[in-house]
Amino acid sequence: MIAAAAFVFTIADENDTARLMADLALLLAPGDTVTLTGDLGAGKTFAARALIRYLAGDDALEVPSPTFTLVQAYDLPSFPLLHGDLYRIADESELDEIGLAPWPEDTVTLIEWPERAASALPADRIDVTLRHEAGRGESARIATVTGFGVAAAQAARLAALRRFLEGAGLGAAQRTRMAGDASTRSYARLAHDGESLVLMNSPRRPDGPPVHDGKPYSAAVHLAEDVKPFVAIANGLRARGFSAPAIRHADLDHGFLVTEDLGSDPVVAGHPPAPIPERYEAATDWLAALHGMQLPDTLPLPLPAASHAIPRFDVDAMLVEVSLMLDWYLPDRSVTVGPRTRADFFDLWRELLITRIAAAPATWVLRDYHSPNLIWCGARDGLARVGVIDFQDTVLGPAAYDLVSLLQDARVDVSEDTEIANLVRYTRARLKADPGFDAAAFAESYAIMSAQRNTRLLGTFARLNRRDGKPHYLRHQPRIWTYLKRSLAHPALHEVRDWYAARVPAPGR
């Protein structure tokens, strides 16, 4: 049995309450339960509103007390939330009438007056108890945050986060929710003394089930396990004149960072969004410049005698990635994957990658160099106008990979004309810097890495839907399919093209 963990915070006023609830909200995920305990007038409903408004990214959102409706549902950007008030129920036998029995598992559940149904509460939960502190004013409170069961770790992380922010002089900063991604990381924008900063919450990645040589998927494909690679790569890029966020404050053990805010000006525009030509050209030039440099495979960390060794994007890792098509995409399209199908698939890909990719020159591959992670810093000059984020999974691999990420953006339609124009632009820039650059070999590598990446993405988006309950990623699959068909037209991929034509159906629409 996991011991409960309790932490006490002194709250001066309602702004302090809102900051506490914003910090707690940063750590929540679907399935979490938060209970609010305290006497009448202790501030439970204000705390609930603060948490919901933070998650909604809307300080003016109408958040009615559910005293009479008992439960109010919210479809928030990150996840759904149920706000319940149990004051008017007699006991836990009434929970099924208001949709709380069985207890919700795919939403965040926020409950006032939990003591009315104490025996029905989940064993894993966070309780926030608010009480007046005599002699310190009407708005002063003592907040005791207790984590029960596995949520004890969340309560401890909340305490560590608040110590980190106080130590950085940012305890009183205004918090604003930022959009996250498909990872376990979460972000907030901090406003303090007229400056905007970004808070990153990057907990250590938990190990999943073994998928290759006893390793979980994340380790097999060399995804970052903690925040240290982000810091090392950020500093490495900045040292070479590129616009990665400056690290202002760091707690590498807990995975908290405060970084420079590069802004939110994108490299795409319109509805639906499409590439802004000047910005995509600059992003292409950025890659050509990086790939023309001699880059180290180890970078220092701001710790005594510590460094980050950039992992190699080897053939085994690439094969594990494409296996997502067999494990998730094909079953999602009602295709049975038998042993012969699996063996033939891996034989094709292994031969292709070993003979055509393994010996190619290696460079830093940021892996997700595409529009969601590119920020236009228009006040800067030259290549510094291209700001980059989300590069913690950087590996050593083929230069073509990141150009594919940009010119076959998984979330934005990039026309074939735009793709070809920027592919030519990149090739000319590389040839200008190095007349020995092999343009034909690069074009072949580009096609192969396109097929590899898009094969993985079809499986990744199917997995996000089936395993993680994120169906909105499926809308990108038709775009990925279009890109995949483009790359399979290259002569080097004719065997893979024939195999896919016979066995891989197009995504649903």
JSON list of N, CA and C in Angstrom, two decimals, residues 56-105:
[
{"chain": "A", "resi": 56, "resn": "ALA", "atom": "N", "xyz": [-9.15, 25.50, -19.61]},
{"chain": "A", "resi": 56, "resn": "ALA", "atom": "CA", "xyz": [-9.87, 25.97, -20.79]},
{"chain": "A", "resi": 56, "resn": "ALA", "atom": "C", "xyz": [-9.09, 27.06, -21.52]},
{"chain": "A", "resi": 57, "resn": "GLY", "atom": "N", "xyz": [-8.12, 27.68, -20.85]},
{"chain": "A", "resi": 57, "resn": "GLY", "atom": "CA", "xyz": [-7.42, 28.81, -21.43]},
{"chain": "A", "resi": 57, "resn": "GLY", "atom": "C", "xyz": [-8.31, 30.02, -21.59]},
{"chain": "A", "resi": 58, "resn": "ASP", "atom": "N", "xyz": [-9.29, 30.16, -20.67]},
{"chain": "A", "resi": 58, "resn": "ASP", "atom": "CA", "xyz": [-10.28, 31.23, -20.78]},
{"chain": "A", "resi": 58, "resn": "ASP", "atom": "C", "xyz": [-10.64, 31.71, -19.37]},
{"chain": "A", "resi": 59, "resn": "ASP", "atom": "N", "xyz": [-10.08, 32.86, -18.98]},
{"chain": "A", "resi": 59, "resn": "ASP", "atom": "CA", "xyz": [-10.33, 33.39, -17.64]},
{"chain": "A", "resi": 59, "resn": "ASP", "atom": "C", "xyz": [-11.77, 33.86, -17.46]},
{"chain": "A", "resi": 60, "resn": "ALA", "atom": "N", "xyz": [-12.49, 34.04, -18.56]},
{"chain": "A", "resi": 60, "resn": "ALA", "atom": "CA", "xyz": [-13.88, 34.52, -18.46]},
{"chain": "A", "resi": 60, "resn": "ALA", "atom": "C", "xyz": [-14.90, 33.40, -18.64]},
{"chain": "A", "resi": 61, "resn": "LEU", "atom": "N", "xyz": [-14.43, 32.15, -18.74]},
{"chain": "A", "resi": 61, "resn": "LEU", "atom": "CA", "xyz": [-15.36, 31.04, -18.96]},
{"chain": "A", "resi": 61, "resn": "LEU", "atom": "C", "xyz": [-16.40, 30.97, -17.84]},
{"chain": "A", "resi": 62, "resn": "GLU", "atom": "N", "xyz": [-17.65, 30.83, -18.23]},
{"chain": "A", "resi": 62, "resn": "GLU", "atom": "CA", "xyz": [-18.72, 30.67, -17.25]},
{"chain": "A", "resi": 62, "resn": "GLU", "atom": "C", "xyz": [-18.61, 29.28, -16.63]},
{"chain": "A", "resi": 63, "resn": "VAL", "atom": "N", "xyz": [-18.41, 29.24, -15.31]},
{"chain": "A", "resi": 63, "resn": "VAL", "atom": "CA", "xyz": [-18.28, 27.97, -14.59]},
{"chain": "A", "resi": 63, "resn": "VAL", "atom": "C", "xyz": [-19.31, 27.99, -13.45]},
{"chain": "A", "resi": 64, "resn": "PRO", "atom": "N", "xyz": [-20.53, 27.59, -13.74]},
{"chain": "A", "resi": 64, "resn": "PRO", "atom": "CA", "xyz": [-21.56, 27.62, -12.70]},
{"chain": "A", "resi": 64, "resn": "PRO", "atom": "C", "xyz": [-21.31, 26.58, -11.62]},
{"chain": "A", "resi": 65, "resn": "SER", "atom": "N", "xyz": [-21.71, 26.92, -10.40]},
{"chain": "A", "resi": 65, "resn": "SER", "atom": "CA", "xyz": [-21.62, 25.93, -9.33]},
{"chain": "A", "resi": 65, "resn": "SER", "atom": "C", "xyz": [-22.59, 24.80, -9.63]},
{"chain": "A", "resi": 66, "resn": "PRO", "atom": "N", "xyz": [-22.13, 23.54, -9.52]},
{"chain": "A", "resi": 66, "resn": "PRO", "atom": "CA", "xyz": [-23.03, 22.42, -9.79]},
{"chain": "A", "resi": 66, "resn": "PRO", "atom": "C", "xyz": [-23.86, 22.01, -8.57]},
{"chain": "A", "resi": 67, "resn": "THR", "atom": "N", "xyz": [-24.12, 22.95, -7.65]},
{"chain": "A", "resi": 67, "resn": "THR", "atom": "CA", "xyz": [-24.88, 22.62, -6.45]},
{"chain": "A", "resi": 67, "resn": "THR", "atom": "C", "xyz": [-26.23, 22.01, -6.79]},
{"chain": "A", "resi": 68, "resn": "PHE", "atom": "N", "xyz": [-26.87, 22.53, -7.85]},
{"chain": "A", "resi": 68, "resn": "PHE", "atom": "CA", "xyz": [-28.21, 22.04, -8.19]},
{"chain": "A", "resi": 68, "resn": "PHE", "atom": "C", "xyz": [-28.18, 21.00, -9.31]},
{"chain": "A", "resi": 69, "resn": "THR", "atom": "N", "xyz": [-27.31, 21.19, -10.29]},
{"chain": "A", "resi": 69, "resn": "THR", "atom": "CA", "xyz": [-27.20, 20.17, -11.35]},
{"chain": "A", "resi": 69, "resn": "THR", "atom": "C", "xyz": [-26.41, 18.95, -10.88]},
{"chain": "A", "resi": 70, "resn": "LEU", "atom": "N", "xyz": [-25.63, 19.12, -9.82]},
{"chain": "A", "resi": 70, "resn": "LEU", "atom": "CA", "xyz": [-24.79, 18.09, -9.20]},
{"chain": "A", "resi": 70, "resn": "LEU", "atom": "C", "xyz": [-23.53, 17.77, -10.01]},
{"chain": "A", "resi": 71, "resn": "VAL", "atom": "N", "xyz": [-23.65, 17.67, -11.33]},
{"chain": "A", "resi": 71, "resn": "VAL", "atom": "CA", "xyz": [-22.48, 17.41, -12.17]},
{"chain": "A", "resi": 71, "resn": "VAL", "atom": "C", "xyz": [-22.54, 18.30, -13.40]},
{"chain": "A", "resi": 72, "resn": "GLN", "atom": "N", "xyz": [-21.43, 18.94, -13.71]},
{"chain": "A", "resi": 72, "resn": "GLN", "atom": "CA", "xyz": [-21.30, 19.76, -14.91]},
{"chain": "A", "resi": 72, "resn": "GLN", "atom": "C", "xyz": [-20.14, 19.21, -15.74]},
{"chain": "A", "resi": 73, "resn": "ALA", "atom": "N", "xyz": [-20.37, 18.98, -17.04]},
{"chain": "A", "resi": 73, "resn": "ALA", "atom": "CA", "xyz": [-19.33, 18.42, -17.92]},
{"chain": "A", "resi": 73, "resn": "ALA", "atom": "C", "xyz": [-18.70, 19.52, -18.76]},
{"chain": "A", "resi": 74, "resn": "TYR", "atom": "N", "xyz": [-17.38, 19.42, -18.97]},
{"chain": "A", "resi": 74, "resn": "TYR", "atom": "CA", "xyz": [-16.63, 20.37, -19.79]},
{"chain": "A", "resi": 74, "resn": "TYR", "atom": "C", "xyz": [-15.78, 19.60, -20.79]},
{"chain": "A", "resi": 75, "resn": "ASP", "atom": "N", "xyz": [-15.84, 20.00, -22.04]},
{"chain": "A", "resi": 75, "resn": "ASP", "atom": "CA", "xyz": [-14.99, 19.44, -23.08]},
{"chain": "A", "resi": 75, "resn": "ASP", "atom": "C", "xyz": [-13.83, 20.41, -23.28]},
{"chain": "A", "resi": 76, "resn": "LEU", "atom": "N", "xyz": [-12.75, 20.20, -22.53]},
{"chain": "A", "resi": 76, "resn": "LEU", "atom": "CA", "xyz": [-11.63, 21.13, -22.51]},
{"chain": "A", "resi": 76, "resn": "LEU", "atom": "C", "xyz": [-10.59, 20.76, -23.56]},
{"chain": "A", "resi": 77, "resn": "PRO", "atom": "N", "xyz": [-9.71, 21.68, -23.93]},
{"chain": "A", "resi": 77, "resn": "PRO", "atom": "CA", "xyz": [-8.74, 21.39, -25.01]},
{"chain": "A", "resi": 77, "resn": "PRO", "atom": "C", "xyz": [-7.88, 20.16, -24.76]},
{"chain": "A", "resi": 78, "resn": "SER", "atom": "N", "xyz": [-7.46, 19.94, -23.51]},
{"chain": "A", "resi": 78, "resn": "SER", "atom": "CA", "xyz": [-6.56, 18.82, -23.22]},
{"chain": "A", "resi": 78, "resn": "SER", "atom": "C", "xyz": [-7.30, 17.52, -22.98]},
{"chain": "A", "resi": 79, "resn": "PHE", "atom": "N", "xyz": [-8.46, 17.60, -22.32]},
{"chain": "A", "resi": 79, "resn": "PHE", "atom": "CA", "xyz": [-9.21, 16.40, -21.96]},
{"chain": "A", "resi": 79, "resn": "PHE", "atom": "C", "xyz": [-10.56, 16.83, -21.41]},
{"chain": "A", "resi": 80, "resn": "PRO", "atom": "N", "xyz": [-11.53, 15.92, -21.36]},
{"chain": "A", "resi": 80, "resn": "PRO", "atom": "CA", "xyz": [-12.82, 16.25, -20.75]},
{"chain": "A", "resi": 80, "resn": "PRO", "atom": "C", "xyz": [-12.69, 16.30, -19.23]},
{"chain": "A", "resi": 81, "resn": "LEU", "atom": "N", "xyz": [-13.59, 17.06, -18.60]},
{"chain": "A", "resi": 81, "resn": "LEU", "atom": "CA", "xyz": [-13.58, 17.20, -17.14]},
{"chain": "A", "resi": 81, "resn": "LEU", "atom": "C", "xyz": [-15.01, 17.17, -16.63]},
{"chain": "A", "resi": 82, "resn": "LEU", "atom": "N", "xyz": [-15.23, 16.48, -15.52]},
{"chain": "A", "resi": 82, "resn": "LEU", "atom": "CA", "xyz": [-16.51, 16.48, -14.83]},
{"chain": "A", "resi": 82, "resn": "LEU", "atom": "C", "xyz": [-16.34, 17.21, -13.50]},
{"chain": "A", "resi": 83, "resn": "HIS", "atom": "N", "xyz": [-17.19, 18.21, -13.28]},
{"chain": "A", "resi": 83, "resn": "HIS", "atom": "CA", "xyz": [-17.17, 18.98, -12.03]},
{"chain": "A", "resi": 83, "resn": "HIS", "atom": "C", "xyz": [-18.42, 18.61, -11.24]},
{"chain": "A", "resi": 84, "resn": "GLY", "atom": "N", "xyz": [-18.23, 17.96, -10.10]},
{"chain": "A", "resi": 84, "resn": "GLY", "atom": "CA", "xyz": [-19.35, 17.52, -9.30]},
{"chain": "A", "resi": 84, "resn": "GLY", "atom": "C", "xyz": [-19.41, 18.19, -7.95]},
{"chain": "A", "resi": 85, "resn": "ASP", "atom": "N", "xyz": [-20.61, 18.37, -7.43]},
{"chain": "A", "resi": 85, "resn": "ASP", "atom": "CA", "xyz": [-20.84, 18.90, -6.09]},
{"chain": "A", "resi": 85, "resn": "ASP", "atom": "C", "xyz": [-21.79, 17.92, -5.39]},
{"chain": "A", "resi": 86, "resn": "LEU", "atom": "N", "xyz": [-21.29, 17.24, -4.37]},
{"chain": "A", "resi": 86, "resn": "LEU", "atom": "CA", "xyz": [-22.06, 16.17, -3.72]},
{"chain": "A", "resi": 86, "resn": "LEU", "atom": "C", "xyz": [-22.79, 16.65, -2.47]},
{"chain": "A", "resi": 87, "resn": "TYR", "atom": "N", "xyz": [-22.88, 17.95, -2.27]},
{"chain": "A", "resi": 87, "resn": "TYR", "atom": "CA", "xyz": [-23.47, 18.47, -1.04]},
{"chain": "A", "resi": 87, "resn": "TYR", "atom": "C", "xyz": [-24.90, 17.99, -0.85]},
{"chain": "A", "resi": 88, "resn": "ARG", "atom": "N", "xyz": [-25.64, 17.84, -1.95]},
{"chain": "A", "resi": 88, "resn": "ARG", "atom": "CA", "xyz": [-27.07, 17.54, -1.86]},
{"chain": "A", "resi": 88, "resn": "ARG", "atom": "C", "xyz": [-27.39, 16.05, -1.96]},
{"chain": "A", "resi": 89, "resn": "ILE", "atom": "N", "xyz": [-26.38, 15.20, -2.06]},
{"chain": "A", "resi": 89, "resn": "ILE", "atom": "CA", "xyz": [-26.70, 13.77, -2.09]},
{"chain": "A", "resi": 89, "resn": "ILE", "atom": "C", "xyz": [-26.66, 13.21, -0.66]},
{"chain": "A", "resi": 90, "resn": "ALA", "atom": "N", "xyz": [-27.42, 12.15, -0.43]},
{"chain": "A", "resi": 90, "resn": "ALA", "atom": "CA", "xyz": [-27.48, 11.56, 0.90]},
{"chain": "A", "resi": 90, "resn": "ALA", "atom": "C", "xyz": [-26.28, 10.66, 1.17]},
{"chain": "A", "resi": 91, "resn": "ASP", "atom": "N", "xyz": [-25.94, 9.84, 0.17]},
{"chain": "A", "resi": 91, "resn": "ASP", "atom": "CA", "xyz": [-24.80, 8.93, 0.32]},
{"chain": "A", "resi": 91, "resn": "ASP", "atom": "C", "xyz": [-24.39, 8.43, -1.06]},
{"chain": "A", "resi": 92, "resn": "GLU", "atom": "N", "xyz": [-23.41, 7.49, -1.06]},
{"chain": "A", "resi": 92, "resn": "GLU", "atom": "CA", "xyz": [-22.84, 7.05, -2.35]},
{"chain": "A", "resi": 92, "resn": "GLU", "atom": "C", "xyz": [-23.82, 6.27, -3.22]},
{"chain": "A", "resi": 93, "resn": "SER", "atom": "N", "xyz": [-24.93, 5.83, -2.66]},
{"chain": "A", "resi": 93, "resn": "SER", "atom": "CA", "xyz": [-25.90, 5.09, -3.46]},
{"chain": "A", "resi": 93, "resn": "SER", "atom": "C", "xyz": [-26.52, 5.94, -4.55]},
{"chain": "A", "resi": 94, "resn": "GLU", "atom": "N", "xyz": [-26.43, 7.26, -4.44]},
{"chain": "A", "resi": 94, "resn": "GLU", "atom": "CA", "xyz": [-27.02, 8.16, -5.43]},
{"chain": "A", "resi": 94, "resn": "GLU", "atom": "C", "xyz": [-26.06, 8.51, -6.56]},
{"chain": "A", "resi": 95, "resn": "LEU", "atom": "N", "xyz": [-24.82, 8.03, -6.50]},
{"chain": "A", "resi": 95, "resn": "LEU", "atom": "CA", "xyz": [-23.83, 8.42, -7.50]},
{"chain": "A", "resi": 95, "resn": "LEU", "atom": "C", "xyz": [-24.19, 7.94, -8.90]},
{"chain": "A", "resi": 96, "resn": "ASP", "atom": "N", "xyz": [-24.82, 6.76, -9.01]},
{"chain": "A", "resi": 96, "resn": "ASP", "atom": "CA", "xyz": [-25.15, 6.26, -10.34]},
{"chain": "A", "resi": 96, "resn": "ASP", "atom": "C", "xyz": [-26.17, 7.15, -11.03]},
{"chain": "A", "resi": 97, "resn": "GLU", "atom": "N", "xyz": [-27.00, 7.84, -10.27]},
{"chain": "A", "resi": 97, "resn": "GLU", "atom": "CA", "xyz": [-28.02, 8.72, -10.86]},
{"chain": "A", "resi": 97, "resn": "GLU", "atom": "C", "xyz": [-27.40, 9.96, -11.49]},
{"chain": "A", "resi": 98, "resn": "ILE", "atom": "N", "xyz": [-26.19, 10.32, -11.07]},
{"chain": "A", "resi": 98, "resn": "ILE", "atom": "CA", "xyz": [-25.56, 11.54, -11.61]},
{"chain": "A", "resi": 98, "resn": "ILE", "atom": "C", "xyz": [-24.32, 11.20, -12.45]},
{"chain": "A", "resi": 99, "resn": "GLY", "atom": "N", "xyz": [-24.17, 9.94, -12.84]},
{"chain": "A", "resi": 99, "resn": "GLY", "atom": "CA", "xyz": [-23.10, 9.55, -13.76]},
{"chain": "A", "resi": 99, "resn": "GLY", "atom": "C", "xyz": [-21.75, 9.35, -13.12]},
{"chain": "A", "resi": 100, "resn": "LEU", "atom": "N", "xyz": [-21.70, 9.14, -11.80]},
{"chain": "A", "resi": 100, "resn": "LEU", "atom": "CA", "xyz": [-20.43, 8.94, -11.12]},
{"chain": "A", "resi": 100, "resn": "LEU", "atom": "C", "xyz": [-20.27, 7.53, -10.57]},
{"chain": "A", "resi": 101, "resn": "ALA", "atom": "N", "xyz": [-21.10, 6.62, -11.03]},
{"chain": "A", "resi": 101, "resn": "ALA", "atom": "CA", "xyz": [-20.96, 5.20, -10.67]},
{"chain": "A", "resi": 101, "resn": "ALA", "atom": "C", "xyz": [-21.28, 4.37, -11.91]},
{"chain": "A", "resi": 102, "resn": "PRO", "atom": "N", "xyz": [-20.31, 3.60, -12.43]},
{"chain": "A", "resi": 102, "resn": "PRO", "atom": "CA", "xyz": [-18.94, 3.50, -11.91]},
{"chain": "A", "resi": 102, "resn": "PRO", "atom": "C", "xyz": [-18.17, 4.82, -12.08]},
{"chain": "A", "resi": 103, "resn": "TRP", "atom": "N", "xyz": [-17.09, 4.96, -11.31]},
{"chain": "A", "resi": 103, "resn": "TRP", "atom": "CA", "xyz": [-16.32, 6.21, -11.34]},
{"chain": "A", "resi": 103, "resn": "TRP", "atom": "C", "xyz": [-15.70, 6.41, -12.72]},
{"chain": "A", "resi": 104, "resn": "PRO", "atom": "N", "xyz": [-15.79, 7.62, -13.29]},
{"chain": "A", "resi": 104, "resn": "PRO", "atom": "CA", "xyz": [-15.26, 7.86, -14.64]},
{"chain": "A", "resi": 104, "resn": "PRO", "atom": "C", "xyz": [-13.76, 7.55, -14.72]},
{"chain": "A", "resi": 105, "resn": "GLU", "atom": "N", "xyz": [-13.33, 6.97, -15.85]},
{"chain": "A", "resi": 105, "resn": "GLU", "atom": "CA", "xyz": [-11.93, 6.59, -16.02]},
{"chain": "A", "resi": 105, "resn": "GLU", "atom": "C", "xyz": [-11.22, 7.35, -17.13]}
]
